[in-house]
Each structure stands twice: as C-alpha cells, then as structure tokens.
XYZ file of C-alpha atoms in Angstrom:
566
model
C 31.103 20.112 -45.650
C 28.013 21.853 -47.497
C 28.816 25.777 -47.898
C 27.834 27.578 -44.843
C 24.521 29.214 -44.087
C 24.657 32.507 -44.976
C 21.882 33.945 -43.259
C 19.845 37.540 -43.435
C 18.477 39.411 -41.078
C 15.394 37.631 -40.989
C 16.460 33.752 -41.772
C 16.780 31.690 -38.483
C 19.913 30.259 -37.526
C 20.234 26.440 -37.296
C 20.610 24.100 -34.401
C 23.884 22.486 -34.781
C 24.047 18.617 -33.646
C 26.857 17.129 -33.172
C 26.981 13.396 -33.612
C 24.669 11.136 -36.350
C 24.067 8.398 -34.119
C 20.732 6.854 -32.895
C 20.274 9.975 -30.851
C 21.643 12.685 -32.918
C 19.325 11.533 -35.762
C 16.574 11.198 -34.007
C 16.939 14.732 -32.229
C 17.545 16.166 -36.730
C 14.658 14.067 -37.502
C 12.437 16.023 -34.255
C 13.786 19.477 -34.994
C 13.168 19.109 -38.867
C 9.454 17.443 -38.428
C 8.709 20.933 -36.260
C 10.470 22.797 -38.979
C 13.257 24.051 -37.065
C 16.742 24.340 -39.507
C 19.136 22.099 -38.188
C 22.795 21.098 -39.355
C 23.765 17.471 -38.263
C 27.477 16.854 -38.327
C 29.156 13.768 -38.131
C 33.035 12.913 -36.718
C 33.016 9.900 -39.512
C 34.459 10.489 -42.651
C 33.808 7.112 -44.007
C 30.710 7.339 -43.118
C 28.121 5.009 -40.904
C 29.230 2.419 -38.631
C 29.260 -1.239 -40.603
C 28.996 -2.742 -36.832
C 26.204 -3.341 -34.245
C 26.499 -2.077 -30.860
C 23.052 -1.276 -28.759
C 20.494 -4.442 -29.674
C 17.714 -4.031 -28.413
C 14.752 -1.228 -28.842
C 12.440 -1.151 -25.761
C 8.533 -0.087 -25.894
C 8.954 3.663 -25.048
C 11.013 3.811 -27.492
C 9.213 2.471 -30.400
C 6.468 5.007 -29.186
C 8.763 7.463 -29.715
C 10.184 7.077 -32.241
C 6.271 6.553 -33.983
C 5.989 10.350 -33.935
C 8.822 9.961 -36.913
C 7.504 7.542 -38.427
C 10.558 5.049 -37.540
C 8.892 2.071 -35.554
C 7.097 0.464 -37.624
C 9.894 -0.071 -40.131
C 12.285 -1.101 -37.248
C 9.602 -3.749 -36.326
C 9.592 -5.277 -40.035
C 13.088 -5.182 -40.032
C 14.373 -6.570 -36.443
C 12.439 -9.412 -34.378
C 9.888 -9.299 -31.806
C 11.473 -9.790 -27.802
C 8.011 -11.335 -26.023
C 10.269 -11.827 -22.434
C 13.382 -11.441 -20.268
C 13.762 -14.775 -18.932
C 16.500 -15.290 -15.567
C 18.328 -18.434 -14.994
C 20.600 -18.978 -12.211
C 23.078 -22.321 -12.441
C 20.895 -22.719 -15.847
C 17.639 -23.036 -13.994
C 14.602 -20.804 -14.043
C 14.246 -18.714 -11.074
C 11.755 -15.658 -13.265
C 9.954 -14.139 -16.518
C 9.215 -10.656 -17.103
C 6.837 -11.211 -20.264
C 6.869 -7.692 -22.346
C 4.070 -9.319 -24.117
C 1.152 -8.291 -21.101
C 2.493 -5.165 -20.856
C -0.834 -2.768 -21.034
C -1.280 0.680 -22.060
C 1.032 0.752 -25.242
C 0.729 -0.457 -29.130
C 3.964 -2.023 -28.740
C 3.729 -4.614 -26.399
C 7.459 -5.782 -27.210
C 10.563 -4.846 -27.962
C 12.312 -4.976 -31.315
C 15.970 -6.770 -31.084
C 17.667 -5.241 -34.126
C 21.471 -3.965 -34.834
C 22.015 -0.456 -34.108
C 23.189 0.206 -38.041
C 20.305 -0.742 -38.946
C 18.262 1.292 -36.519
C 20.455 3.940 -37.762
C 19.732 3.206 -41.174
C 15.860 3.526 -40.999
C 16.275 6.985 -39.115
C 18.321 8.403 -41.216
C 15.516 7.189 -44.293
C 13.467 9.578 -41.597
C 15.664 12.545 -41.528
C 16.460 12.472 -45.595
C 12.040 12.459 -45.627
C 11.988 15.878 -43.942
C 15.165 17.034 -45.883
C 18.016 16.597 -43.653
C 21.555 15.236 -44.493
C 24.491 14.372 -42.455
C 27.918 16.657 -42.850
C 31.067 14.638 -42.519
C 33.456 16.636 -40.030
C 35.343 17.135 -37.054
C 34.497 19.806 -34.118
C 37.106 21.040 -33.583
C 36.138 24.349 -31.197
C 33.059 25.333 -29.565
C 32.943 29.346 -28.517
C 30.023 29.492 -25.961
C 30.856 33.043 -24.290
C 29.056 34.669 -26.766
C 25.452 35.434 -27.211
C 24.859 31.987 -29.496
C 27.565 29.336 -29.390
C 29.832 29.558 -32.869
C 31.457 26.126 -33.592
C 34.868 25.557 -35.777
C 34.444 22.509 -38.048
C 36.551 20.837 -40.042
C 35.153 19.110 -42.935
C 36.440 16.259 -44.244
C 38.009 18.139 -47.423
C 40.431 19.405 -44.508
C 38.962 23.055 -44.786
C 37.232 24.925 -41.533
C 34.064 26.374 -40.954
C 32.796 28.450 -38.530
C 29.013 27.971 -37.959
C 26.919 30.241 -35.800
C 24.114 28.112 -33.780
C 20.992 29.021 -32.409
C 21.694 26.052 -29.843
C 23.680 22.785 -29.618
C 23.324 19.655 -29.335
C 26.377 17.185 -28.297
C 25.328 13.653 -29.179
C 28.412 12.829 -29.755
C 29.557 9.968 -27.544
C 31.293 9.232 -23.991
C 34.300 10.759 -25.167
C 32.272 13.872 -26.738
C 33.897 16.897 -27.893
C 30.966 19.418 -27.234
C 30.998 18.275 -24.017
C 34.972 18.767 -23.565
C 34.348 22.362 -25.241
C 31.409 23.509 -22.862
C 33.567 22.765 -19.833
C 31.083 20.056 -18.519
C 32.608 17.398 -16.168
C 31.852 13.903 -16.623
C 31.263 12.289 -13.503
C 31.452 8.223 -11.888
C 31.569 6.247 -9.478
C 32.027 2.616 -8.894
C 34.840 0.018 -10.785
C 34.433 -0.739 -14.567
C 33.267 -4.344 -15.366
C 34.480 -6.211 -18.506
C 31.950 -7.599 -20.613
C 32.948 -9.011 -24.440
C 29.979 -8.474 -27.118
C 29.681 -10.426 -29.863
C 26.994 -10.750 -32.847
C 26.858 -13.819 -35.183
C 25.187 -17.225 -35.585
C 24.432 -19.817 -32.756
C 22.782 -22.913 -33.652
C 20.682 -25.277 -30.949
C 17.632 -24.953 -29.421
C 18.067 -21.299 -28.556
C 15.201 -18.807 -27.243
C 14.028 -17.028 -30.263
C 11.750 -14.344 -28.497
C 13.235 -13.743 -25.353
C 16.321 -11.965 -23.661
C 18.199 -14.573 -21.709
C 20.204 -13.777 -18.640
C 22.497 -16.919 -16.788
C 24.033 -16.430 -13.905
C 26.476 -18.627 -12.137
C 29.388 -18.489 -10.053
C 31.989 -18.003 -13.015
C 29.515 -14.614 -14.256
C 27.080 -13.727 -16.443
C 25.723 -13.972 -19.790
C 23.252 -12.273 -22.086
C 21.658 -13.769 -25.002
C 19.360 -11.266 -27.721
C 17.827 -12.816 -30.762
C 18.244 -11.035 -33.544
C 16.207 -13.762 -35.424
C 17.491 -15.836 -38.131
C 19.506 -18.303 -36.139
C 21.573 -14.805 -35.391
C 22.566 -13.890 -31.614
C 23.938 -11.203 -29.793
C 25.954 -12.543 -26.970
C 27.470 -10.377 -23.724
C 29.473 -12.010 -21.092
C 31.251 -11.040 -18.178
C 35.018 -11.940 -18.193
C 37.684 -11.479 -15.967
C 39.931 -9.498 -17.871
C 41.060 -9.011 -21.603
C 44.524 -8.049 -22.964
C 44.062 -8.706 -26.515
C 44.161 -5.732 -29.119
C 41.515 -7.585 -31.316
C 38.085 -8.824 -30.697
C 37.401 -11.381 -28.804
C 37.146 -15.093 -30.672
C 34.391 -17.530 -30.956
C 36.288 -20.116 -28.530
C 35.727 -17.662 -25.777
C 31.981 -17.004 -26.073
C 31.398 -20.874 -26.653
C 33.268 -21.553 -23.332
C 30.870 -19.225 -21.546
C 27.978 -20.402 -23.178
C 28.546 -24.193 -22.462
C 29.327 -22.912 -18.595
C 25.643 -20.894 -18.243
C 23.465 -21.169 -21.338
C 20.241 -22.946 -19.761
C 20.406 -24.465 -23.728
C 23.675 -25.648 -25.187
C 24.366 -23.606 -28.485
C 27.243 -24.164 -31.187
C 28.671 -20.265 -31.415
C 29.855 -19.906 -35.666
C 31.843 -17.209 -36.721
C 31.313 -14.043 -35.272
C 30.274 -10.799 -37.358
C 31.863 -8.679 -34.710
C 32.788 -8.493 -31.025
C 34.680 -6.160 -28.977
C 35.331 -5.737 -25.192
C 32.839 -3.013 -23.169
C 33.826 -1.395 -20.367
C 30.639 -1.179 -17.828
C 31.839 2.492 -16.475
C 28.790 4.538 -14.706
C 29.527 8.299 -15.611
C 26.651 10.770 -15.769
C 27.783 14.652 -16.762
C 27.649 17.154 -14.269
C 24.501 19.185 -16.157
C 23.194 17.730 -19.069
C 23.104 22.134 -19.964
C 25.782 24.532 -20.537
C 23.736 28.227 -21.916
C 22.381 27.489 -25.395
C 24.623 23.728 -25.561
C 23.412 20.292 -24.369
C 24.202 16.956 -24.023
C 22.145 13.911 -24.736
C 22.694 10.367 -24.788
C 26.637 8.622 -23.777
C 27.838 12.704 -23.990
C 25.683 12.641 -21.218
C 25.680 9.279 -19.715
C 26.817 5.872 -20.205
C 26.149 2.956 -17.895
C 25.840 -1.161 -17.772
C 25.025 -2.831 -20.930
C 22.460 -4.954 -18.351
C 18.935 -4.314 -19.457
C 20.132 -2.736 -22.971
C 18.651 0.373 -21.412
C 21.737 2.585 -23.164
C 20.186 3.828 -26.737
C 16.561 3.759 -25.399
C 17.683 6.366 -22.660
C 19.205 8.461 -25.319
C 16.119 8.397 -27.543
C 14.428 9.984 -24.478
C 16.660 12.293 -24.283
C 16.283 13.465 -27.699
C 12.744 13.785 -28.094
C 12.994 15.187 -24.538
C 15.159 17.996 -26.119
C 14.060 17.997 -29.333
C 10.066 19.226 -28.433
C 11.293 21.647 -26.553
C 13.834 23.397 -28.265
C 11.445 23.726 -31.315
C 8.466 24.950 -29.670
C 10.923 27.966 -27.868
C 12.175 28.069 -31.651
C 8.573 28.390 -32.764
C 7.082 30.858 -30.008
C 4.999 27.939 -28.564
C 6.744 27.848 -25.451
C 8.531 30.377 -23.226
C 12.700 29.778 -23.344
C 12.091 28.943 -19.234
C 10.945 25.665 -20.486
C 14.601 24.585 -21.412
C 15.521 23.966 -17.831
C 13.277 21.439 -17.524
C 15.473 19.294 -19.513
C 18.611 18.997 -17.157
C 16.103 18.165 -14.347
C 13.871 15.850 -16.310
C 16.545 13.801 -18.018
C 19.651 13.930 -14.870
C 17.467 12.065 -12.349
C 16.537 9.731 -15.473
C 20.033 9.055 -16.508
C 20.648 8.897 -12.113
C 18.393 6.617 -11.921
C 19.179 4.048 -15.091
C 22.877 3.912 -13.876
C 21.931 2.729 -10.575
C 19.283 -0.026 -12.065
C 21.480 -1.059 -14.183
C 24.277 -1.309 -11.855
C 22.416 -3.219 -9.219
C 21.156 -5.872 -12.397
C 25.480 -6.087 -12.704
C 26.267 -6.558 -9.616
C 23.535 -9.313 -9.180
C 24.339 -11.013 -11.820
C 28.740 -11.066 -10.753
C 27.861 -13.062 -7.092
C 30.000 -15.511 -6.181
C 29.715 -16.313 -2.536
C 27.269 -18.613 -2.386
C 25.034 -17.342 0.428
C 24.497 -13.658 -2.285
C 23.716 -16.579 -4.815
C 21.127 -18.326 -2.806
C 19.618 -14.982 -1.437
C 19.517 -13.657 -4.956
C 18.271 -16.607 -6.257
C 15.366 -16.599 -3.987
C 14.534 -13.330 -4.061
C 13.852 -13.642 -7.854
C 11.511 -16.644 -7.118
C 10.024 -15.272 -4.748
C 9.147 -11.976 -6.816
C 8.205 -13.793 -9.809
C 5.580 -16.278 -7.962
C 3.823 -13.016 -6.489
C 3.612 -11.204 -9.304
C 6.607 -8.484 -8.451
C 8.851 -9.341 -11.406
C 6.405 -8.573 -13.784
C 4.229 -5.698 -12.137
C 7.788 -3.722 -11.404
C 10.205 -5.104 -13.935
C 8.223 -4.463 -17.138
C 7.663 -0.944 -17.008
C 11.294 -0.633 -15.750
C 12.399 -2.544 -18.657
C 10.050 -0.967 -21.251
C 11.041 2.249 -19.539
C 7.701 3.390 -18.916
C 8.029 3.852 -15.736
C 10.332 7.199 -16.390
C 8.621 10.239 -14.649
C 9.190 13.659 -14.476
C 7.713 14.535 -10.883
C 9.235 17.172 -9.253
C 12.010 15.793 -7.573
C 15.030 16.503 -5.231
C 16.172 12.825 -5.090
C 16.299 9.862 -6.639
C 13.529 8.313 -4.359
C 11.196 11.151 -5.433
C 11.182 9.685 -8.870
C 10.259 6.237 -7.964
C 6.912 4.920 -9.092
C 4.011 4.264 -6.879
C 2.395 1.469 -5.877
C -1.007 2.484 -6.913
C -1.437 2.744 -10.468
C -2.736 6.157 -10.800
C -1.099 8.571 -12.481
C 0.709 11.990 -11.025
C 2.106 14.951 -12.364
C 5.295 14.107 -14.685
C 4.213 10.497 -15.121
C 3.731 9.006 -18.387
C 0.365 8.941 -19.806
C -0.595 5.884 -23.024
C -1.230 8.837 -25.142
C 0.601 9.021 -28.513
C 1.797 11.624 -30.758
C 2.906 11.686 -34.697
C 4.158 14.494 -36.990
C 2.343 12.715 -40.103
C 0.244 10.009 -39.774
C -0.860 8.487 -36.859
C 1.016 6.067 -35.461
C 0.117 2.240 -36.258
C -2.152 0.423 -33.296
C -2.604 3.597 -31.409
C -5.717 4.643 -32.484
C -6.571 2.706 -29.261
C -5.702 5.670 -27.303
C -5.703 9.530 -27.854
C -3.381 11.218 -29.633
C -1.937 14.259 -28.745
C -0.062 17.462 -30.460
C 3.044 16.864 -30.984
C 4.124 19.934 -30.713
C 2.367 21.324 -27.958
C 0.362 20.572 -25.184
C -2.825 18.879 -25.102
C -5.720 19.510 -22.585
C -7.538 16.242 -21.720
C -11.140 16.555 -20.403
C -12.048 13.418 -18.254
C -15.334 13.171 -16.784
C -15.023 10.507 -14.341
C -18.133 9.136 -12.990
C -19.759 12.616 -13.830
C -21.100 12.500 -17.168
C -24.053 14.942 -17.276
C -25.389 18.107 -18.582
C -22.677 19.921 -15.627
C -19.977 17.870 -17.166
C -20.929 19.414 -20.747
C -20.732 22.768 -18.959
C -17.412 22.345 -17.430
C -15.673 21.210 -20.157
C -17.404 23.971 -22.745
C -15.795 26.462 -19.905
C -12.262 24.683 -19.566
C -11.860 24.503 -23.582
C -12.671 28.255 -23.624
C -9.606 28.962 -20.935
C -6.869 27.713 -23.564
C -4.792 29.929 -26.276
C -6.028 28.856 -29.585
C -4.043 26.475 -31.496
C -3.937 24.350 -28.254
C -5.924 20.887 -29.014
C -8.667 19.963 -26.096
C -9.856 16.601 -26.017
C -12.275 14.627 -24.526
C -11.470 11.295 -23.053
C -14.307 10.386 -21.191
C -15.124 6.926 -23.891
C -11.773 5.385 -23.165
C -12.675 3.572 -19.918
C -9.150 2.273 -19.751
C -8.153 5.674 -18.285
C -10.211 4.858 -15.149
C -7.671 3.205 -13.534
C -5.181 6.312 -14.006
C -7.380 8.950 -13.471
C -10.311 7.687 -11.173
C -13.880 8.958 -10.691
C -13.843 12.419 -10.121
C -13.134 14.624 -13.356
C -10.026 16.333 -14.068
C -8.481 18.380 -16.670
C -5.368 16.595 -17.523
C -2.610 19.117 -19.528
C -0.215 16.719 -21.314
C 3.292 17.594 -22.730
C 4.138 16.205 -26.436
C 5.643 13.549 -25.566
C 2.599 12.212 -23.409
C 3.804 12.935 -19.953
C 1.881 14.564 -17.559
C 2.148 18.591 -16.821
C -0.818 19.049 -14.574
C -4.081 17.073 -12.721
C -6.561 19.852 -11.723
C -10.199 20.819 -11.838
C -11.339 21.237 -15.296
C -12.115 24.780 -14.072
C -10.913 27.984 -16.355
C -8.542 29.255 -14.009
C -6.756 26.190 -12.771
C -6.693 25.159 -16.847
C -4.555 28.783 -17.133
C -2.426 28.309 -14.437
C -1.714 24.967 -15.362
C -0.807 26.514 -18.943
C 1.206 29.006 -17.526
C 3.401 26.839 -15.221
C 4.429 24.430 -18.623
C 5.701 27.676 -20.023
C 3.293 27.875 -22.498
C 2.679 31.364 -24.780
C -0.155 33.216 -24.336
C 0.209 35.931 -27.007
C -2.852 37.132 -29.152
C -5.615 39.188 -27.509
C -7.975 36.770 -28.620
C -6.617 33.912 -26.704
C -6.271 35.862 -23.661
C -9.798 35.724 -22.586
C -11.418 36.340 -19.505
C -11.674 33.011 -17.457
C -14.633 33.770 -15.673
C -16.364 34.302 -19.242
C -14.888 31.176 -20.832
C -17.807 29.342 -19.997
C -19.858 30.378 -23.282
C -16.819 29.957 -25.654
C -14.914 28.307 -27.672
C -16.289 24.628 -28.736
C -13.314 21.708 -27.982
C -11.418 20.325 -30.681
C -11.442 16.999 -31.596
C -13.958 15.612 -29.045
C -14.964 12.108 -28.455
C -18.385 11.465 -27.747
C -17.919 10.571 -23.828
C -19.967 7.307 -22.474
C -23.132 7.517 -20.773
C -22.884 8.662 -16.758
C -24.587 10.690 -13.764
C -22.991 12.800 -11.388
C -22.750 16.525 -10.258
C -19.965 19.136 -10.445
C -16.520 18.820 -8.981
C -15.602 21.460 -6.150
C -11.998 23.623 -7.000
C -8.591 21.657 -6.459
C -5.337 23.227 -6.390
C -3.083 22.420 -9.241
C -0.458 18.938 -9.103
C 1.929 21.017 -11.452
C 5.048 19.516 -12.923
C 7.907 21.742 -10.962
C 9.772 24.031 -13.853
C-alpha cells in the first residue's frame, strides 16, 4: 500500500474504489480527469489478469470511453465487428449490421480481450496521475458520517482510509457490497456456457459476431482478428476442475458453425455460469456499486463490461461535479434509478437472447426461426436490434417500470434519452466533430431553432443564454440538420447531462431554461449568475455558437418543461 493520506483541514478526502477492473478504472480515470482525489485499490497482489474474459466493446461504449481518451487506442489495438449475424441449423435466418448504425463516430464495435482493454485504461489513469494499490478490503464502517475502510496491503499491514464516497467495482462476489449490507438478488436457473480464446482456422467470419443455434444449443463466435476466436457454447453440464479442452469446442463447432473451423490450442477457457442477479440498490449512503457488484447477467450479446462502463461514467460525472460544487448532492440519487432499470432491463434482454437460443422442441425452433426472418426482411432486426446491441437505446426517462424505459417507435427524442452529442476531458474525440460536443462536466444548453430561423429566433436564444449560471456552455445547433429528425420543427432549448443524455425539452424561454437547471440539480451560487429572467433577454452572448442555417418562422408560444424525474 502507498502511506495513507494524511489530510488537513482544508485537503479533500479521496474517493476510494474498490476494484481495478474495466469499470473501476474507468470510474479513477473519470474522477481524476475532473480532478477529484481518488485511491483505486485492487484485491490482486500479482497484479492484472493475464486472461480475457468480456470480448467485445459496443458503440456507447467507445463514446464513452472517448471522453478519456481510451477508444481510439482500443480501436488500433482490437478489430472492427461490422454485424451480428443469426443462423439457425447453420442457415441464415438475420443480420443486424453495426456498420449503418447513424448518429455515432463509431459505427462498430471493437472485439478485443478485456486485458488489453484494461491495459489501455490504465495507460489513461497513469496520464492523469493515478496508480493502482494492491490490497484486500477487509472492513467497510458506513455508520459514520463518511465511510472508513480497513485495507490490507499486500505487505500484510492494515490501513484505515477515510472516504469521501465509495465505489465497489469489485466483482459478483464483491466485498463492498457484502460490507454495505446490500442484497444481491436473482431469479431464474444458471446456464452453463464454456469460453474459450485461441486460434480457429477455415473460412471463418472475420467482422461479424456469429450466433448458431440448433437443437443440441448454442454457440458464439467473436473475431478477435488474426485467425484468433473467442468461442462460447452452451453445454449441458461440466464437472471438470480445469478448463475446458479443444476437443469439446471443436465438437460444438462441427455440430452448429454455419463454416467448419479447425479449433488449435486454446489460450484459455473456463466454464460461466449465466446467473441473473441485480443488487437490491445500486446505493448504500456515501457507497455504491457499479458493474458485476451490481449486476451480472448472460454472456448473450456481450452486453456485461459495456453496462459497467455506463455505470461508471454514470457515477463518475456525478460524484465529481457534487465534489466540485457543480451540482447539488440530490443529484446522486439519480444514479440508483438511472442505472437499476438499466441493469433490469439488460438481464431480461439478455435472458430472452438465452433462452432463444437453448430451444429444443421443434415447434419453439420453427416459431423462433421465423420470427427472426420475418423481422429481418422488414427491417425490425436492424431498426430495434442495433441500438439494443450498441446500447444506445439506454434511457433515463422517468420510470416506474421496466416498460417505461422502452424506446419509442418514433425516432424523436424525450427526456432521459440519449442524444449523438459527445464529450472529452482533452481533446476532442476522433470523428465527432460531426456533432456537438458538450461539457463534460456539466450541463450543456442546446439552442435549436427548428424551422424558425429569424431575427425572433436571435432574440430567444440571446434571452435563454442569459437565464444560465456562468460557466454553463450554450450552444447553438441549428446547422446540424441531422438533429431534425430528433428534435422536429418547432425550437426548443435542449439541457443535456455530460454524458449526452437528455435532462430537459422546453421552450428556449428564460424561465423554463431555470427550471430546467434547477430540476438537474444544478448550482446556482454567485449573484451574478442569478439574474433576473425576465431581464435575460439583453445579456449574456452564447458560448460557442454555430452559425445556424438559413430559415423563416415566428416565435414559439410557452411549453411546460419534459424534465428528467430526480
């Protein structure tokens, strides 16, 4: 361990995460880049994993993890996943093609072991001066004002750090989570599935995630490029203490490969348990869970690390801007109830995609069969199953169910829905100058015009700009006419949360601007920035404005605020 913090009066106390996995790091690498002390600490003496385990990185991840700078190296480093192609009895019954996905620079996803994903964020957190602490949790006080954790370093000695918060992303069988008294909750029976990386040589798909079906189970094939594979199958049962061998994944793949493929000797392979457990709360006072401490689900749809990621930037922008004074604390219970229905939801995709993919009477086969067909020749498979798979389709809308989270079928966009605006702590990211880019840090008015642009649009949005607290970026997005579908004709003031997801659609009037401000727990703190509404109209000048496209119209009459439910 690294000697303790001792801290004055004035120093700030760190946020202690517990686990230096794909989402711990990434949640360091967030709380660092906002300048927010943090202490990661890892169960591992020896260090990082030499194995793969999650294989895939989906599109809302990679635009995530651009505001740390980490998906662009991923992409050089893993190989480019165009489609998810379905086979049934090893014939085609439906595509989704990643590759038309709209609305995103990264049109793809990256197939790439998960030490190596590991490897390029922790290259991340070392660039804003973090390190990883090899130790053991071994206690976690949280009656107190701020939790106080007992670690024991690898050395064997014990530590007692006091946290401002913490962070357990420290695995299914997570000690934080033991500690804060959280249960972890499931339903359903657990499905065997051996996982295996290493070479396969035939005519294999290079660019695309293969699923086969038939009446003996299911197999998934990921490219990791290079002639290298990782390979998932559904077996029976297992009662060997080591891996499984090559013989056994070359006896699945001859029996539902749509191509035959020679399986060589594997790099590594081990038997997964397909349990569905989500934690009670994802938030226990000043401690929280994110990623398997907080859920873990069906390897179908390699959905597992890409829902933790969320849940660390999810986490991450909010803790630092209450950290910071940007926000008000109230904004950290918007994380249980944005990321539970998210994890709610994910189990049960992924569970149906399972259970699918195990039929064996043959009437489930045949109706399965042609219900694929039939929702790939209309256009279903890819208009739903791309966003689900890129997981852009997550939203935050105030919700009571699961069904309240589901997506429309218009494509306009509603409070808590993702919004193809992108966000970077340095640089911005690759490709997305094709789109906005918001604060990363805090939220982002955007001004859109609509069909409206004249000299009362100019007015309007001189007069919503004026409403906000300084520091807070306004934009105008009028020139990106790929918006028009989201947004549609009449204007709007859009308030946007760091991580691009929608807070608020209102008038781009002064006082529903504030109230929309308000309602995201935003701080309103100098008397300068707590200006009259009704005399906003002659202020401030926007920040960062795009010269909007030509356009005619009038003024828009008063809405009441769509407001993202805290």
């Amino acid at each position: 361990m690294t000697d303790p913090h001792r801290e004055g009066p004035r120093e700030r106390r760190p946020v202690l995460v517990v686990g230096a996995g794909p989402v711990g790091l990434v949640a360091a690498t967030e709380l660092l880049a906002q300048g927010v002390p943090v202490r990661l600490v890892d169960h591992s003496a020896a260090g990082p994993a030499q194995h793969s385990r999650a294989s895939v990185v989906w599109p809302r991840s990679l635009e995530l993890l651009g505001r740390i700078g980490a998906s662009e190296p991923l992409i050089e480093l893993g190989n480019r996943l165009d489609a998810v192609r379905y086979y049934s009895d090893r014939r085609h019954i439906g595509s989704v093609e990643m590759s038309r996905l709209a609305g995103t620079p990264y049109p793809f996803g990256v197939v790439i072991p998960q030490d190596t994903t590991e490897e390029v964020i922790r290259g991340r957190l070392a660039a804003y001066g973090g390190e990883i602490e090899f130790g053991s949790l071994t206690g976690l006080d949280i009656s107190g004002r701020r939790p106080v954790a007992d670690v024991r370093g690898a050395d064997g000695t014990t530590e007692r750090i006091e946290a401002e918060y913490v962070i357990g992303a420290d695995g299914a069988r997570s000690a934080v989570r033991r500690f804060a008294g959280i249960e972890f909750l499931g339903s359903g029976n657990d499905v065997l599935f051996a996982i295996g990386d290493g070479p396969v040589a035939g005519d294999m798909d290079p660019h695309a995630l293969v699923y086969g079906y038939s009446r003996s189970g299911a197999l998934g094939i990921a490219p990791f490029g290079h002639g290298q594979f990782r390979l998932a199958i559904s077996v029976p049962d297992w009662q060997g203490e080591q891996g499984p061998p090559p013989e056994l994944f070359q006896r699945f793949v001859d029996e539902r490969s749509p191509r035959p493929g020679i399986v060589g000797g594997l790099e590594w392979s081990t038997i997964f348990r397909a349990r569905r457990r989500v934690a009670e709360t994802m938030r226990a006072g000043r401690v929280f869970l994110a990623g398997d401490a907080a859920h873990v689900f069906s390897a179908a749809g390699a959905q597992g690390m890409n829902t933790g990621i969320q849940d660390a930037v999810n986490l991450a922008w909010k803790l630092a801007g209450v950290a910071n004074g940007l926000f008000e604390p109230g904004i950290l219970d918007t994380y249980d109830s944005d990321r539970h229905l998210a994890a709610e939801r994910i189990v049960l995709t992924t569970a149906k995609q399972t259970s699918w993919g195990l039929f064996k009477r043959r009437h489930e086969l045949a109706l399965r069969d042609a219900a694929v067909r039939l929702a790939h020749r209309t256009g279903a498979l890819q208009r739903f199953g791309a966003p689900l798979m890129a997981q852009h389709d997550v939203s935050y809308r105030p919700a009571e169910s699961l069904r309240d989270t589901l997506p429309g079928l218009t494509r306009k966009v509603s409070a808590g829905d993702r919004l193809p605006v992108f966000a970077a702590h340095g640089a911005p990211q690759p490709g997305a100058d094709r789109w906005p880019c918001v604060d990363p840090a805090r939220p982002t008015l955007l001004l859109w015009a609509g069909d409206r642009q004249d000299a009362d649009w100019v007015a309007a949005r001189q007069a919503a700009a004026a409403a906000v607290p300084d520091g807070v970026e306004v934009r105008d997005i009028s020139a990106w006419p790929g918006f028009s579908p989201l947004l549609g004709t009449e204007p709007k003031a859009v308030l946007v949360r760091p991580d691009g997801h929608v807070v608020a659609l209102t008038a781009p009037e002064p006082a529903a601007v504030r109230t929309a401000l308000r309602r995201a727990h935003t701080t309103f703190r100098r008397a300068g920035v707590a200006r009259d509404a009704a005399a906003g109209a002659a202020g401030a000048p926007l920040t960062a404005v795009a010269t909007p496209a030509g356009g005619a119209g009038g003024a828009h009459p008063a809405r009441e605020v769509e407001e993202l439910a805290s």
